[in-house]
JSON list of C-alpha atoms in Angstrom, two decimals:
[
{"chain": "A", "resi": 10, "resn": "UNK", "atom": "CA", "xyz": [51.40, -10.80, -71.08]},
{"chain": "A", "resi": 11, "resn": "UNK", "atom": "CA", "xyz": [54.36, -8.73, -72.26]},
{"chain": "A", "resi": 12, "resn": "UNK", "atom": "CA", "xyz": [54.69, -10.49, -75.85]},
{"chain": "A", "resi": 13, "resn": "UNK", "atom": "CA", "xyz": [50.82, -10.21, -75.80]},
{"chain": "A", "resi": 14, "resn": "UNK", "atom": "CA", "xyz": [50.63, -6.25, -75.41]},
{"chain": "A", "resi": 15, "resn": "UNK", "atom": "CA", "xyz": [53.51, -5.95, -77.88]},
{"chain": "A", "resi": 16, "resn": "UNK", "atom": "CA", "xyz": [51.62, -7.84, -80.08]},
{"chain": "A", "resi": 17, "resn": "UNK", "atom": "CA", "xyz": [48.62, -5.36, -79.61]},
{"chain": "A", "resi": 18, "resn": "UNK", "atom": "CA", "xyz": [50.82, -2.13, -80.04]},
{"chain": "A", "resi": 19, "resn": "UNK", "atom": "CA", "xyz": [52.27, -3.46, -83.14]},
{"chain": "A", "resi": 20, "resn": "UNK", "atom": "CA", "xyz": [48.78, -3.99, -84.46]},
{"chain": "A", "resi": 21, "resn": "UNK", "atom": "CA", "xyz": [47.89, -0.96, -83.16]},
{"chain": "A", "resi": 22, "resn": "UNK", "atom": "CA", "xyz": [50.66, 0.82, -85.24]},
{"chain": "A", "resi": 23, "resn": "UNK", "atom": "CA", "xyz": [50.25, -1.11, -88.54]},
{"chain": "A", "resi": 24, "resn": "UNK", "atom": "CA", "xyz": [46.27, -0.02, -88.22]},
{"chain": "A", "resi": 25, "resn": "UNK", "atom": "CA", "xyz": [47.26, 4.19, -87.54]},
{"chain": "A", "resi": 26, "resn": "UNK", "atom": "CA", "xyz": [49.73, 3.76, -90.34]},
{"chain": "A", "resi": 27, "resn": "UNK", "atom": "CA", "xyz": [46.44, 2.66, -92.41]},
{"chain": "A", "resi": 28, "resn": "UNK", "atom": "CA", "xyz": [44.34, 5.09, -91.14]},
{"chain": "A", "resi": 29, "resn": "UNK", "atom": "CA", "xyz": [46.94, 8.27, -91.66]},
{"chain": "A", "resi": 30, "resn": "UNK", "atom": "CA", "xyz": [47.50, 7.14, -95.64]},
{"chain": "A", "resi": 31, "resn": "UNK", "atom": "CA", "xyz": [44.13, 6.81, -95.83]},
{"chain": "A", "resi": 32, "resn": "UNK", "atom": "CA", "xyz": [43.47, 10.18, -94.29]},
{"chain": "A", "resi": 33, "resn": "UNK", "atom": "CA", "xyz": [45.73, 11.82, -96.74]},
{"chain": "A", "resi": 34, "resn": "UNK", "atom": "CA", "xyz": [44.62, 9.94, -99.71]},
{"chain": "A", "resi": 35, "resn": "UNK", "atom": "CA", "xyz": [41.30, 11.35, -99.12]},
{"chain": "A", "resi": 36, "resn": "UNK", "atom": "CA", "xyz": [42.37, 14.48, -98.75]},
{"chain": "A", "resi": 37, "resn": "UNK", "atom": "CA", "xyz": [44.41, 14.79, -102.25]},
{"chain": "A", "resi": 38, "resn": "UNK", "atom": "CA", "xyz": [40.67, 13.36, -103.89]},
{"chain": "A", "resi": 39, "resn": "UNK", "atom": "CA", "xyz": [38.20, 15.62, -102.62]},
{"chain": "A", "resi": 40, "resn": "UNK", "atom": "CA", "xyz": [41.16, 18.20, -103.66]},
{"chain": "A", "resi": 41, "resn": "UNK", "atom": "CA", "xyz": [40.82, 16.77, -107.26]},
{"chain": "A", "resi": 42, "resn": "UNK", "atom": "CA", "xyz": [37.28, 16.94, -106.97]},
{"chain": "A", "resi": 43, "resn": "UNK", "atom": "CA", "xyz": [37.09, 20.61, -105.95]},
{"chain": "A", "resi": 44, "resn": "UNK", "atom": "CA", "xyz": [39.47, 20.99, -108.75]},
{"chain": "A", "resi": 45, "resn": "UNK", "atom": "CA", "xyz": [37.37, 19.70, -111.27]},
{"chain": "A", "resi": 46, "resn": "UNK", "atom": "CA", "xyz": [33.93, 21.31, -109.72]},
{"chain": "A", "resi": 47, "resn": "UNK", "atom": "CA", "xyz": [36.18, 24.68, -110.29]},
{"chain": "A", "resi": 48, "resn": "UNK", "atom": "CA", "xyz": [36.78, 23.83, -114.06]},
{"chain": "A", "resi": 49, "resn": "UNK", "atom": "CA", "xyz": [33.25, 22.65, -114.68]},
{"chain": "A", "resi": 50, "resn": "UNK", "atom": "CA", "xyz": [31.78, 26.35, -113.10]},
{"chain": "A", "resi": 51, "resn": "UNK", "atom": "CA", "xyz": [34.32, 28.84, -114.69]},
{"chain": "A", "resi": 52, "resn": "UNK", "atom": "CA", "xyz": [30.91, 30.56, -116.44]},
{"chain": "A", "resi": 53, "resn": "UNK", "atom": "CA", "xyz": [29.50, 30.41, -112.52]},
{"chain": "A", "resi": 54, "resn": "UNK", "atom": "CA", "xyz": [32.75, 32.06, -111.41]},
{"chain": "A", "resi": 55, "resn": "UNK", "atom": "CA", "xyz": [33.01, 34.83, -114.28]},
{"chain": "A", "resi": 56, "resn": "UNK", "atom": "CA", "xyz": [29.20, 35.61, -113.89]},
{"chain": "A", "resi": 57, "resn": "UNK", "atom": "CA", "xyz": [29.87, 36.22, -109.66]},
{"chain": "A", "resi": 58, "resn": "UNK", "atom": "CA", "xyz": [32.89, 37.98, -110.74]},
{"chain": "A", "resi": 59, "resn": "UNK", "atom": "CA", "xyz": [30.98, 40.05, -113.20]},
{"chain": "A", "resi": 60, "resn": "UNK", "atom": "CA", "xyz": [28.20, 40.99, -110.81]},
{"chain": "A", "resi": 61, "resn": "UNK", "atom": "CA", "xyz": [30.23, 42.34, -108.19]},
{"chain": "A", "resi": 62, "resn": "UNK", "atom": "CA", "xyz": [31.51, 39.30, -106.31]},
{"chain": "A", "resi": 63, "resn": "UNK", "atom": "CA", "xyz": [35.08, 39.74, -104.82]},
{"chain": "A", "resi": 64, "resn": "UNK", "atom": "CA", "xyz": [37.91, 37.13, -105.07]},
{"chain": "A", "resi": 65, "resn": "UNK", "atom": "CA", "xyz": [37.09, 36.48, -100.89]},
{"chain": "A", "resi": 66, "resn": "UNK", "atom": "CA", "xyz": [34.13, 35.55, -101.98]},
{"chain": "A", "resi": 67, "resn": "UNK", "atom": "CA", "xyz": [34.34, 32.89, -104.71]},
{"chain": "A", "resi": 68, "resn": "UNK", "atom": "CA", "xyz": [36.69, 31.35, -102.12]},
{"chain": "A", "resi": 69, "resn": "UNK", "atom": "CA", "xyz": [33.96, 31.15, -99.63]},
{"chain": "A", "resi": 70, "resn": "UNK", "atom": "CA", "xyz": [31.53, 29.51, -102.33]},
{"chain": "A", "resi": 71, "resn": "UNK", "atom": "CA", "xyz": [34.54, 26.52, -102.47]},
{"chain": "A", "resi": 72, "resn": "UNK", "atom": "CA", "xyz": [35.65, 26.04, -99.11]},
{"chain": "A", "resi": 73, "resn": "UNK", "atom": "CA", "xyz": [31.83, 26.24, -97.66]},
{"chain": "A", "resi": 74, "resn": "UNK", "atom": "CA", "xyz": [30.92, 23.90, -100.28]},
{"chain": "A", "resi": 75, "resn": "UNK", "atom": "CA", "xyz": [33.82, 21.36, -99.10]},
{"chain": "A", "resi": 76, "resn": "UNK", "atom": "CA", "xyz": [33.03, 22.06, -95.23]},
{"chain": "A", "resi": 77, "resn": "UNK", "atom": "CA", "xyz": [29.48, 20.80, -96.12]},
{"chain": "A", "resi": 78, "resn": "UNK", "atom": "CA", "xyz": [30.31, 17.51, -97.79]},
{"chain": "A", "resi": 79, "resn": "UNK", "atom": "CA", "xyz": [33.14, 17.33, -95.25]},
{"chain": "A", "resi": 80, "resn": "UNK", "atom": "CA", "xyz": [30.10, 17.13, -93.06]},
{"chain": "A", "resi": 81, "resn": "UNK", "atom": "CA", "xyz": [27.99, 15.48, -95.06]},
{"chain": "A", "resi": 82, "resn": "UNK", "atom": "CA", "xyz": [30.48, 12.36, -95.02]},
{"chain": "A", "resi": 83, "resn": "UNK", "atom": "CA", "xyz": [31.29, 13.37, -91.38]},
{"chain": "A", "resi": 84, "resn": "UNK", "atom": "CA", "xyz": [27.76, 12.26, -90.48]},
{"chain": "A", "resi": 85, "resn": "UNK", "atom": "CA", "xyz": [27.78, 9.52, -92.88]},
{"chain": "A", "resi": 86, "resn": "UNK", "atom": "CA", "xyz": [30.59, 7.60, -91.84]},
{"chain": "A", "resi": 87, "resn": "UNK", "atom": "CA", "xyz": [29.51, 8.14, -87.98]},
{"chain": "A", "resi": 88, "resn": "UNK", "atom": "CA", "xyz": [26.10, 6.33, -88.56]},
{"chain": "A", "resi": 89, "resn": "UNK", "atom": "CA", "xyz": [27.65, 3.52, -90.31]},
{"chain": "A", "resi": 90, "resn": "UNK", "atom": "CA", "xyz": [29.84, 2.93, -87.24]},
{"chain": "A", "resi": 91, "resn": "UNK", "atom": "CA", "xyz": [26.79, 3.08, -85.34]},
{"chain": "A", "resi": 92, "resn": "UNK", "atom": "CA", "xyz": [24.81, 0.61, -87.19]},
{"chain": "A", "resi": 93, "resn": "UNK", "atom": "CA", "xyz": [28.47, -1.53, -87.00]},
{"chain": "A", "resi": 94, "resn": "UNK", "atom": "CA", "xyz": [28.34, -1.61, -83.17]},
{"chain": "A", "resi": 95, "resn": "UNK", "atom": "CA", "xyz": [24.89, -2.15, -82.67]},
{"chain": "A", "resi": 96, "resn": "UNK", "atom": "CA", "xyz": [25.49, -5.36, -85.05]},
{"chain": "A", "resi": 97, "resn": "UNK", "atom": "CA", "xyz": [29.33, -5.89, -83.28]},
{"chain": "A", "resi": 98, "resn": "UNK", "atom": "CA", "xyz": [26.96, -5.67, -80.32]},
{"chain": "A", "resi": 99, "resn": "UNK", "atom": "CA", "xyz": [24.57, -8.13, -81.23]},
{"chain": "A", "resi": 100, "resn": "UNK", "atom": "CA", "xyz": [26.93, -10.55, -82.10]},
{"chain": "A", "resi": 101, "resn": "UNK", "atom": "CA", "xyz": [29.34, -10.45, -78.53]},
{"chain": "A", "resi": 102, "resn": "UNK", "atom": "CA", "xyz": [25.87, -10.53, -76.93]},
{"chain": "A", "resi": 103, "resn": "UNK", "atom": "CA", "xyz": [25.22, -13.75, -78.45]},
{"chain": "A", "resi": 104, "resn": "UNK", "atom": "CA", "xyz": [28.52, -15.18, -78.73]},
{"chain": "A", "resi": 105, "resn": "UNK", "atom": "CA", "xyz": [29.16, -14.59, -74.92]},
{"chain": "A", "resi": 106, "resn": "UNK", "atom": "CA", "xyz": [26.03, -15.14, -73.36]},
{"chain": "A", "resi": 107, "resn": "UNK", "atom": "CA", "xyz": [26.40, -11.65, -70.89]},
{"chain": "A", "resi": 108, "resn": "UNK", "atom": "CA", "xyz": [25.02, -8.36, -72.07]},
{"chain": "A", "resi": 109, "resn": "UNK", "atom": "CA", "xyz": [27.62, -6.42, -69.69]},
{"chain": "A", "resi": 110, "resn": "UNK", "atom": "CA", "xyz": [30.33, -5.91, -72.30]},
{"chain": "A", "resi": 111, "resn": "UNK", "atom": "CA", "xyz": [28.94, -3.38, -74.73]},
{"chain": "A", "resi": 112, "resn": "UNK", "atom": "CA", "xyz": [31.12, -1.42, -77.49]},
{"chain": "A", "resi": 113, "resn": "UNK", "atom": "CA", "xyz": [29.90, 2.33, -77.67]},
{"chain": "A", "resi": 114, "resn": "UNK", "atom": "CA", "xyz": [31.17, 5.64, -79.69]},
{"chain": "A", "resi": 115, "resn": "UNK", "atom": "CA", "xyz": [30.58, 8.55, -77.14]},
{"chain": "A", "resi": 116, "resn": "UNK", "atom": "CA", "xyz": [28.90, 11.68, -78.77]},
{"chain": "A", "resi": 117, "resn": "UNK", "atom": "CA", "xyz": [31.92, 13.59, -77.82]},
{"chain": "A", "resi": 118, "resn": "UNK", "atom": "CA", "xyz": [34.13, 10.98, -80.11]},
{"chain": "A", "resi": 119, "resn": "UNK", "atom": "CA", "xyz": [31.26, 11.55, -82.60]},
{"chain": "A", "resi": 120, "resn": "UNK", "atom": "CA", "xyz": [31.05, 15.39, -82.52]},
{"chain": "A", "resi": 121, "resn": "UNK", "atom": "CA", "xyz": [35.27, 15.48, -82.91]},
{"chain": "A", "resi": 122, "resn": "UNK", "atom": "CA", "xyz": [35.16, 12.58, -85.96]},
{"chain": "A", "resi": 123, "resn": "UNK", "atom": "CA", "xyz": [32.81, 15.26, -87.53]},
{"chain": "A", "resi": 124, "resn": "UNK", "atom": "CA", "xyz": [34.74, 17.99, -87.00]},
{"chain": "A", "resi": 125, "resn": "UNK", "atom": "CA", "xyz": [38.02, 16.32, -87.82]},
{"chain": "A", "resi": 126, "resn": "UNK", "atom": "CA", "xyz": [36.19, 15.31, -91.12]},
{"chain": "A", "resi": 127, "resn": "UNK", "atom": "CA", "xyz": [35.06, 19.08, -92.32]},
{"chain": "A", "resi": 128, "resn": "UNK", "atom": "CA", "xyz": [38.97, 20.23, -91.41]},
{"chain": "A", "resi": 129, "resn": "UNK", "atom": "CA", "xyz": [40.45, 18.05, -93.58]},
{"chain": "A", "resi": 130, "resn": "UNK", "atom": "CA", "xyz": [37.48, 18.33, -96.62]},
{"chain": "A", "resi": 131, "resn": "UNK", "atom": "CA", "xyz": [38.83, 21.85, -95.83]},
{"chain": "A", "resi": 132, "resn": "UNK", "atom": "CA", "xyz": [42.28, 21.70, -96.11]},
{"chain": "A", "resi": 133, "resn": "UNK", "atom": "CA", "xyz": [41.81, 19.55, -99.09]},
{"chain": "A", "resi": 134, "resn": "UNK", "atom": "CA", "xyz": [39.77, 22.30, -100.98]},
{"chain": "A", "resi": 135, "resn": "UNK", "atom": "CA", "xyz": [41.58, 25.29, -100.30]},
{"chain": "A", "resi": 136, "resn": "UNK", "atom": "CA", "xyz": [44.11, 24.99, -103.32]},
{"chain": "A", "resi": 137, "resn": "UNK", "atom": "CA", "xyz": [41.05, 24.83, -105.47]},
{"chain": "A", "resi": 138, "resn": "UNK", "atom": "CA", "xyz": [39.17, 27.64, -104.11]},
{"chain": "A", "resi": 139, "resn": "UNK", "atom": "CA", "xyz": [42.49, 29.74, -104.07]},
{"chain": "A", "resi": 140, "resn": "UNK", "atom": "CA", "xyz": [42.42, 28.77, -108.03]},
{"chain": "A", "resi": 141, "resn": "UNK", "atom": "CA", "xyz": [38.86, 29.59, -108.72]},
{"chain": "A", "resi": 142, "resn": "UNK", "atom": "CA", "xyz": [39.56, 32.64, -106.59]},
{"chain": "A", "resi": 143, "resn": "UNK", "atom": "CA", "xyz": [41.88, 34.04, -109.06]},
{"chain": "A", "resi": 144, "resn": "UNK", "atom": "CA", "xyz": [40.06, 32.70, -112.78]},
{"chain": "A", "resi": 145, "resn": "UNK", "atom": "CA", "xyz": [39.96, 36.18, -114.88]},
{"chain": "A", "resi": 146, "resn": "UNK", "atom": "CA", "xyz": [36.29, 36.91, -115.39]},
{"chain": "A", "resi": 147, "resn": "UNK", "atom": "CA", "xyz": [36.81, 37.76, -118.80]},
{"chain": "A", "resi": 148, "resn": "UNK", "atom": "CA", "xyz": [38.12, 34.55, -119.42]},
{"chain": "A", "resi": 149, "resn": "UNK", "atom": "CA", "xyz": [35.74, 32.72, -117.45]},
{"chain": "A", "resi": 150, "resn": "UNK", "atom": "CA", "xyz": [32.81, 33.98, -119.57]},
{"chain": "A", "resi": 151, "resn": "UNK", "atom": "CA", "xyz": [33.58, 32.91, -122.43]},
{"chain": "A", "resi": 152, "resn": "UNK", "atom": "CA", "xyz": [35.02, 29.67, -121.58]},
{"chain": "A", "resi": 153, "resn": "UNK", "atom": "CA", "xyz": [32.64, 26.21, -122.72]}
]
């Protein structure tokens, strides 16, 4: 048994080690994304900036835009596990002949995957929106 659960904590290890590269990898690319959505709308930024729209608020425009696909993909990627362990499911079901032994993602797991998703979309996009925050209006306008 001991060699056994050391074998399952080692796994266990290698698979957060995935998950936290992973985690940050994401995070750098939907900060390169943000980045480029910032270059491709300096006109959008200059004509806010010319109508009266503080620097505050071109940095809300950003980060709400990353919160949403943060949720977006939040949503997205919690479905997909649902559909996995109603198939997972299916498959023990059949495999071991009892329907007792069920896998299941409780809504509060759900609700904090979600949440944990729009953070890090977040932290990801606020160098971007601190940059688009700052683009010269001047500038801006003219830019294409």
């Amino acid at each position: 048994m001991k060699s056994v659960t050391q074998i399952v904590n080692t796994i266990s290890y290698v698979l957060i080690a995935f998950v936290a590269i992973s985690l940050i990898v994401s995070s750098i690319m939907i900060g390169i994304i943000t980045y480029i959505s910032v270059l491709e709308r300096r006109k959008e930024i200059g004509i806010l900036r010319a109508v009266g729209a503080s620097r505050r608020n071109i940095k809300q425009v950003f980060n709400a835009e990353t919160v949403l696909v943060g949720a977006m993909s939040g949503i997205i990627g919690v479905g997909v596990s649902e559909l996995f362990i109603v198939i997972i499911n299916a498959i023990i079901n059949l495999v071991t002949e009892e329907s007792g032994m069920n896998a299941y993602l409780p809504v509060s797991s759900m609700l904090i995957l979600i949440g944990l998703s729009m953070l890090l979309t977040l932290i990801g996009g606020l160098i971007p929106s601190a940059k688009a925050a700052k683009e010269d209006p001047v500038k801006a306008l003219r830019s294409e």
